[in-house]
Amino acid sequence: MSYYPSHLTRFHGLPVYAFPTAGNDRPTALPAPASVAWKLSAGECSFEELWRRLLDEVPTEEVTALVVGMWWEGWDEHGSDSVIDLLTAQADRFPRLRAVFLGDVESEESEISWIKQGHVTRLLRAWPDLVELGVRGAEGLVIEPLRHDGLRMLRIESGGLPREPVRALGACEFPALQHLELWLGTTWYGGDCSADDIEPLLTASGRLPALRHLGLQNSDIQDDIAAAVAAAPIVAGIESLDLSMGALSDEGGCALLSGQPLTHLRTLNLRHHFMSGQLTRRLSEALEPHDVSLDLTPARRHSWNPETRYVAVGE
């Protein structure tokens, strides 16, 4: 199984439609504005030109979802603040917008840890009714503490998530948030947060009262994360827990077994782990009789060094 994220085919329950660039291959008719998630990606023309054309050709007052692909041209990669400037300056043109994904980019376009982001919480300030925000890439990512009453799903995919945005998330209030997913990554690519940086999120029951899914994934400190989660108050209220894609070993598995009961969970995802067969059997015996759906698919070991532990997505 490949873990590197590919281009979205659906977003916010809608098929992703790539807004066509100028040329003879353009369709004669565009889809209904609310029937698709509109994707803009620089290529034959600049992102700004595509954006202006979208404003001119699509009834934007009916658009509910936007997907941003490459916003740079060639190797001139820069942060997403220029895109955020364009989007937020026209916020009044998108009164029904409910979902934004920033950075729908594959490895052929840019490795995940090369994607430069910016002040993404400006999108939440511009659209108080936004319910879903997805971000791919974390270099230069800035999150400002805020309260947002509409957001239900927040997903940040990265090969290395710095501590500053993680700490800022711990200070946010998201009373409607149901799904939180963070790919923490590795120190090789800027993922320098520790379990202490995660703790405000794990003790934020009052700021995240509706949370039902928690994903703390793709981390080279997955044992520390598992130990913190095992004692975290917020876990008692969630239905699914995802600690997949990281360097989880027997140490982290034992922490999950010895911590608070997890038998209330519907799903526990530990895919891509480095635990022993004995420990995975203990987890199965402890949780599967309680109808917890477990994914215990181990990571593939490097044939040249079977002791090496690694995250699923780094560069």
Tab-separated table of C-alpha atoms in Angstrom:
chain	number	residue	atom	x	y	z
A	1	MET	CA	0.000	0.000	0.000
A	2	SER	CA	1.281	3.458	-0.900
A	3	TYR	CA	0.716	6.113	1.745
A	4	TYR	CA	1.806	9.155	-0.234
A	5	PRO	CA	-1.355	11.184	-0.860
A	6	SER	CA	-2.523	11.330	-4.454
A	7	HIS	CA	-4.752	13.865	-6.119
A	8	LEU	CA	-8.175	14.065	-4.567
A	9	THR	CA	-10.948	12.526	-6.625
A	10	ARG	CA	-13.651	13.497	-4.134
A	11	PHE	CA	-13.776	16.238	-1.545
A	12	HIS	CA	-16.566	17.239	0.817
A	13	GLY	CA	-18.699	14.480	-0.665
A	14	LEU	CA	-18.351	15.870	-4.203
A	15	PRO	CA	-16.354	14.801	-7.257
A	16	VAL	CA	-13.326	17.007	-7.845
A	17	TYR	CA	-13.545	18.919	-11.129
A	18	ALA	CA	-10.396	20.501	-12.530
A	19	PHE	CA	-11.321	23.941	-13.823
A	20	PRO	CA	-10.050	23.886	-17.412
A	21	THR	CA	-7.146	25.996	-18.584
A	22	ALA	CA	-7.452	28.098	-21.713
A	23	GLY	CA	-7.254	26.181	-24.986
A	24	ASN	CA	-9.162	24.287	-27.623
A	25	ASP	CA	-9.848	21.357	-25.300
A	26	ARG	CA	-12.086	23.362	-23.008
A	27	PRO	CA	-15.572	21.869	-22.529
A	28	THR	CA	-18.542	23.621	-24.060
A	29	ALA	CA	-20.395	23.609	-20.741
A	30	LEU	CA	-19.293	23.666	-17.126
A	31	PRO	CA	-20.934	21.552	-14.393
A	32	ALA	CA	-23.501	23.003	-12.041
A	33	PRO	CA	-21.622	25.099	-9.465
A	34	ALA	CA	-22.774	23.132	-6.393
A	35	SER	CA	-22.353	19.702	-8.009
A	36	VAL	CA	-18.531	19.527	-7.838
A	37	ALA	CA	-15.526	20.594	-5.807
A	38	TRP	CA	-13.768	23.093	-8.067
A	39	LYS	CA	-10.032	22.533	-8.404
A	40	LEU	CA	-7.603	25.168	-9.641
A	41	SER	CA	-4.009	24.250	-10.407
A	42	ALA	CA	-1.370	26.299	-12.223
A	43	GLY	CA	-0.039	24.836	-15.449
A	44	GLU	CA	-0.630	26.308	-18.858
A	45	CYS	CA	-1.620	29.526	-17.137
A	46	SER	CA	-0.941	31.056	-13.753
A	47	PHE	CA	-3.058	30.371	-10.696
A	48	GLU	CA	-4.147	34.008	-10.570
A	49	GLU	CA	-5.354	33.853	-14.190
A	50	LEU	CA	-7.337	30.688	-13.432
A	51	TRP	CA	-8.844	32.333	-10.376
A	52	ARG	CA	-9.955	35.392	-12.344
A	53	ARG	CA	-11.542	33.160	-14.973
A	54	LEU	CA	-13.389	31.160	-12.316
A	55	LEU	CA	-14.813	34.392	-10.936
A	56	ASP	CA	-15.912	35.438	-14.426
A	57	GLU	CA	-17.315	32.134	-15.699
A	58	VAL	CA	-18.830	30.359	-12.678
A	59	PRO	CA	-21.726	31.542	-10.483
A	60	THR	CA	-19.535	31.533	-7.394
A	61	GLU	CA	-22.426	32.310	-5.054
A	62	GLU	CA	-23.433	28.642	-5.502
A	63	VAL	CA	-19.981	27.049	-5.071
A	64	THR	CA	-19.621	24.950	-1.902
A	65	ALA	CA	-16.102	23.444	-2.211
A	66	LEU	CA	-12.730	24.607	-3.526
A	67	VAL	CA	-9.565	22.550	-4.054
A	68	VAL	CA	-6.251	24.324	-4.610
A	69	GLY	CA	-3.541	22.400	-6.431
A	70	MET	CA	-0.208	23.874	-7.523
A	71	TRP	CA	-0.219	27.643	-7.122
A	72	TRP	CA	3.364	28.109	-8.296
A	73	GLU	CA	4.861	27.752	-11.744
A	74	GLY	CA	7.919	25.672	-12.567
A	75	TRP	CA	10.417	25.620	-9.720
A	76	ASP	CA	9.331	28.991	-8.378
A	77	GLU	CA	7.612	27.431	-5.377
A	78	HIS	CA	6.407	29.905	-2.776
A	79	GLY	CA	4.083	29.853	0.187
A	80	SER	CA	0.308	29.774	0.013
A	81	ASP	CA	-0.228	33.294	1.387
A	82	SER	CA	-0.567	34.675	-2.156
A	83	VAL	CA	-3.386	32.182	-2.803
A	84	ILE	CA	-5.006	32.889	0.537
A	85	ASP	CA	-4.897	36.605	-0.357
A	86	LEU	CA	-6.787	35.915	-3.597
A	87	LEU	CA	-9.383	33.680	-1.960
A	88	THR	CA	-10.137	35.801	1.092
A	89	ALA	CA	-10.330	39.028	-0.921
A	90	GLN	CA	-13.365	37.517	-2.686
A	91	ALA	CA	-14.975	35.855	0.332
A	92	ASP	CA	-18.227	37.732	-0.262
A	93	ARG	CA	-18.457	36.127	-3.723
A	94	PHE	CA	-18.621	32.641	-2.078
A	95	PRO	CA	-21.385	32.860	0.556
A	96	ARG	CA	-22.102	29.089	0.380
A	97	LEU	CA	-18.483	27.919	0.530
A	98	ARG	CA	-18.171	25.162	3.130
A	99	ALA	CA	-14.921	23.335	2.300
A	100	VAL	CA	-11.388	24.228	1.193
A	101	PHE	CA	-8.413	21.955	0.511
A	102	LEU	CA	-5.060	23.695	0.160
A	103	GLY	CA	-2.241	21.795	-1.551
A	104	ASP	CA	-3.739	18.955	-3.618
A	105	VAL	CA	-0.304	18.081	-5.004
A	106	GLU	CA	1.306	14.744	-5.903
A	107	SER	CA	4.977	13.835	-5.541
A	108	GLU	CA	5.613	14.412	-9.266
A	109	GLU	CA	4.671	18.058	-8.692
A	110	SER	CA	6.292	18.493	-5.281
A	111	GLU	CA	7.302	16.243	-2.414
A	112	ILE	CA	4.996	16.748	0.541
A	113	SER	CA	7.743	18.251	2.707
A	114	TRP	CA	8.610	20.808	0.030
A	115	ILE	CA	5.121	22.304	-0.102
A	116	LYS	CA	5.276	25.772	1.446
A	117	GLN	CA	2.165	26.884	3.290
A	118	GLY	CA	1.185	30.121	5.052
A	119	HIS	CA	-1.388	31.680	7.395
A	120	VAL	CA	-4.168	29.143	6.785
A	121	THR	CA	-6.419	30.249	9.656
A	122	ARG	CA	-7.169	33.364	7.608
A	123	LEU	CA	-9.488	31.075	5.628
A	124	LEU	CA	-11.429	30.280	8.795
A	125	ARG	CA	-11.714	33.954	9.664
A	126	ALA	CA	-12.940	34.776	6.154
A	127	TRP	CA	-15.561	31.998	6.139
A	128	PRO	CA	-17.159	31.536	9.590
A	129	ASP	CA	-19.463	28.880	8.097
A	130	LEU	CA	-16.643	26.714	6.725
A	131	VAL	CA	-17.084	23.106	7.885
A	132	GLU	CA	-14.043	21.378	6.329
A	133	LEU	CA	-10.426	22.455	5.910
A	134	GLY	CA	-7.667	20.269	4.485
A	135	VAL	CA	-3.993	21.220	4.196
A	136	ARG	CA	-1.141	19.296	2.570
A	137	GLY	CA	2.389	20.389	3.474
A	138	ALA	CA	3.598	22.186	6.586
A	139	GLU	CA	6.719	24.206	5.790
A	140	GLY	CA	5.952	27.769	6.865
A	141	LEU	CA	2.512	26.755	8.146
A	142	VAL	CA	1.046	29.355	10.511
A	143	ILE	CA	-2.006	28.713	12.671
A	144	GLU	CA	-3.342	31.431	14.927
A	145	PRO	CA	-5.396	30.568	18.013
A	146	LEU	CA	-9.050	31.336	17.326
A	147	ARG	CA	-12.600	30.205	17.917
A	148	HIS	CA	-14.526	28.893	14.934
A	149	ASP	CA	-18.057	27.664	15.506
A	150	GLY	CA	-18.607	25.928	12.163
A	151	LEU	CA	-15.567	23.747	11.493
A	152	ARG	CA	-16.303	20.011	11.683
A	153	MET	CA	-13.267	18.472	9.972
A	154	LEU	CA	-9.617	19.540	10.030
A	155	ARG	CA	-6.904	17.522	8.297
A	156	ILE	CA	-3.214	18.439	8.012
A	157	GLU	CA	-1.037	16.074	5.978
A	158	SER	CA	2.710	16.531	6.346
A	159	GLY	CA	6.059	14.844	6.405
A	160	GLY	CA	7.029	17.071	9.313
A	161	LEU	CA	4.645	19.247	11.333
A	162	PRO	CA	6.449	21.921	13.421
A	163	ARG	CA	5.574	22.445	17.062
A	164	GLU	CA	4.279	26.017	16.648
A	165	PRO	CA	1.098	25.188	14.674
A	166	VAL	CA	0.461	22.173	16.925
A	167	ARG	CA	0.634	24.368	20.011
A	168	ALA	CA	-1.625	26.946	18.352
A	169	LEU	CA	-4.216	24.261	17.582
A	170	GLY	CA	-4.184	23.337	21.255
A	171	ALA	CA	-5.267	26.896	22.047
A	172	CYS	CA	-8.110	26.976	19.485
A	173	GLU	CA	-11.780	26.499	20.265
A	174	PHE	CA	-13.680	24.342	17.771
A	175	PRO	CA	-17.015	23.509	19.413
A	176	ALA	CA	-18.345	21.708	16.293
A	177	LEU	CA	-15.152	19.843	15.308
A	178	GLN	CA	-15.792	16.113	14.898
A	179	HIS	CA	-12.709	14.960	12.953
A	180	LEU	CA	-9.126	16.040	13.675
A	181	GLU	CA	-6.266	14.454	11.739
A	182	LEU	CA	-2.620	15.497	12.021
A	183	TRP	CA	0.319	13.857	10.234
A	184	LEU	CA	3.145	14.772	12.611
A	185	GLY	CA	6.023	13.476	10.507
A	186	THR	CA	9.705	13.241	11.253
A	187	THR	CA	12.426	15.538	12.553
A	188	TRP	CA	14.252	15.095	9.223
A	189	TYR	CA	11.555	17.221	7.612
A	190	GLY	CA	10.706	19.712	10.347
A	191	GLY	CA	8.475	17.583	12.571
A	192	ASP	CA	9.964	18.781	15.846
A	193	CYS	CA	6.875	18.622	18.075
A	194	SER	CA	6.914	16.461	21.187
A	195	ALA	CA	4.244	14.749	23.242
A	196	ASP	CA	4.234	17.843	25.461
A	197	ASP	CA	3.235	19.945	22.448
A	198	ILE	CA	0.348	17.552	21.756
A	199	GLU	CA	-0.894	17.563	25.360
A	200	PRO	CA	-3.082	20.715	25.068
A	201	LEU	CA	-5.039	18.975	22.305
A	202	LEU	CA	-5.448	15.853	24.408
A	203	THR	CA	-6.755	17.791	27.393
A	204	ALA	CA	-8.960	20.124	25.336
A	205	SER	CA	-12.293	18.411	25.912
A	206	GLY	CA	-13.916	21.760	26.676
A	207	ARG	CA	-12.552	23.291	23.472
A	208	LEU	CA	-13.343	20.215	21.342
A	209	PRO	CA	-16.585	18.928	22.862
A	210	ALA	CA	-17.902	17.320	19.640
A	211	LEU	CA	-14.713	15.433	18.684
A	212	ARG	CA	-15.377	11.851	17.575
A	213	HIS	CA	-12.274	11.010	15.519
A	214	LEU	CA	-8.688	11.725	16.535
A	215	GLY	CA	-5.775	10.996	14.238
A	216	LEU	CA	-2.182	11.583	15.395
A	217	GLN	CA	-0.330	9.817	12.636
A	218	ASN	CA	2.909	9.370	10.704
A	219	SER	CA	5.172	10.222	13.642
A	220	ASP	CA	8.663	9.055	14.521
A	221	ILE	CA	7.745	9.624	18.195
A	222	GLN	CA	4.667	7.412	17.903
A	223	ASP	CA	5.519	5.576	21.135
A	224	ASP	CA	5.446	8.874	23.042
A	225	ILE	CA	2.199	9.826	21.313
A	226	ALA	CA	0.631	6.477	22.224
A	227	ALA	CA	1.638	6.912	25.871
A	228	ALA	CA	0.146	10.403	25.948
A	229	VAL	CA	-3.066	9.216	24.289
A	230	ALA	CA	-3.375	6.316	26.752
A	231	ALA	CA	-3.823	8.808	29.576
A	232	ALA	CA	-5.647	11.575	27.665
A	233	PRO	CA	-9.078	12.691	28.907
A	234	ILE	CA	-10.309	13.471	25.397
A	235	VAL	CA	-10.066	9.818	24.317
A	236	ALA	CA	-13.020	8.803	26.480
A	237	GLY	CA	-15.353	10.787	24.228
A	238	ILE	CA	-14.141	9.717	20.798
A	239	GLU	CA	-15.311	6.810	18.642
A	240	SER	CA	-12.257	6.248	16.449
A	241	LEU	CA	-8.528	6.629	17.076
A	242	ASP	CA	-5.872	6.606	14.368
A	243	LEU	CA	-2.214	6.168	15.341
A	244	SER	CA	-1.195	4.680	12.002
A	245	MET	CA	1.731	5.378	9.656
A	246	GLY	CA	4.271	5.951	12.432
A	247	ALA	CA	7.140	4.197	14.168
A	248	LEU	CA	4.991	2.494	16.824
A	249	SER	CA	6.827	-0.288	18.668
A	250	ASP	CA	6.035	-2.618	21.566
A	251	GLU	CA	6.681	0.285	23.942
A	252	GLY	CA	3.777	2.250	22.514
A	253	GLY	CA	1.585	-0.829	22.225
A	254	CYS	CA	2.117	-1.660	25.895
A	255	ALA	CA	1.220	1.926	26.806
A	256	LEU	CA	-2.104	1.538	25.004
A	257	LEU	CA	-2.804	-1.733	26.816
A	258	SER	CA	-1.925	-0.393	30.259
A	259	GLY	CA	-3.662	2.971	29.898
A	260	GLN	CA	-7.331	3.870	30.055
A	261	PRO	CA	-9.766	1.373	28.521
A	262	LEU	CA	-10.167	1.659	24.751
A	263	THR	CA	-13.024	-0.837	24.528
A	264	HIS	CA	-15.522	1.943	23.784
A	265	LEU	CA	-13.858	2.665	20.430
A	266	ARG	CA	-15.432	1.578	17.167
A	267	THR	CA	-12.090	1.621	15.336
A	268	LEU	CA	-8.413	1.707	16.283
A	269	ASN	CA	-6.024	2.087	13.362
A	270	LEU	CA	-2.412	1.076	14.018
A	271	ARG	CA	-1.514	0.240	10.402
A	272	HIS	CA	2.199	0.532	9.545
A	273	HIS	CA	3.521	-0.420	12.984
A	274	PHE	CA	6.665	-2.154	14.262
A	275	MET	CA	5.174	-4.140	17.137
A	276	SER	CA	5.941	-7.786	17.726
A	277	GLY	CA	3.521	-10.577	16.934
A	278	GLN	CA	3.059	-11.226	20.645
A	279	LEU	CA	2.037	-7.641	21.322
A	280	THR	CA	-0.383	-7.481	18.397
A	281	ARG	CA	-2.037	-10.669	19.654
A	282	ARG	CA	-2.458	-9.093	23.082
A	283	LEU	CA	-4.111	-6.049	21.512
A	284	SER	CA	-6.445	-8.244	19.484
A	285	GLU	CA	-7.387	-10.299	22.530
A	286	ALA	CA	-8.041	-7.166	24.586
A	287	LEU	CA	-10.128	-5.229	22.046
A	288	GLU	CA	-11.706	-7.426	19.405
A	289	PRO	CA	-14.089	-9.172	21.874
A	290	HIS	CA	-15.526	-5.683	22.487
A	291	ASP	CA	-16.195	-5.258	18.738
A	292	VAL	CA	-13.385	-2.737	18.276
A	293	SER	CA	-12.370	-2.823	14.617
A	294	LEU	CA	-8.564	-3.095	14.626
A	295	ASP	CA	-6.115	-2.536	11.783
A	296	LEU	CA	-2.815	-4.094	12.822
A	297	THR	CA	-1.150	-4.342	9.413
A	298	PRO	CA	2.604	-4.072	10.077
A	299	ALA	CA	5.066	-1.922	8.172
A	300	ARG	CA	7.259	-3.537	5.580
A	301	ARG	CA	10.706	-4.086	7.043
A	302	HIS	CA	13.746	-2.919	5.128
A	303	SER	CA	15.448	-6.091	3.945
A	304	TRP	CA	18.855	-4.502	4.488
A	305	ASN	CA	18.024	-3.480	8.053
A	306	PRO	CA	14.935	-5.152	9.525
A	307	GLU	CA	15.377	-3.224	12.799
A	308	THR	CA	14.886	0.175	11.134
A	309	ARG	CA	11.693	2.020	12.080
A	310	TYR	CA	10.391	4.763	9.816
A	311	VAL	CA	7.300	6.851	9.131
A	312	ALA	CA	5.122	6.091	6.148
A	313	VAL	CA	5.394	9.593	4.628
A	314	GLY	CA	8.499	11.724	5.064
A	315	GLU	CA	9.891	13.536	2.073
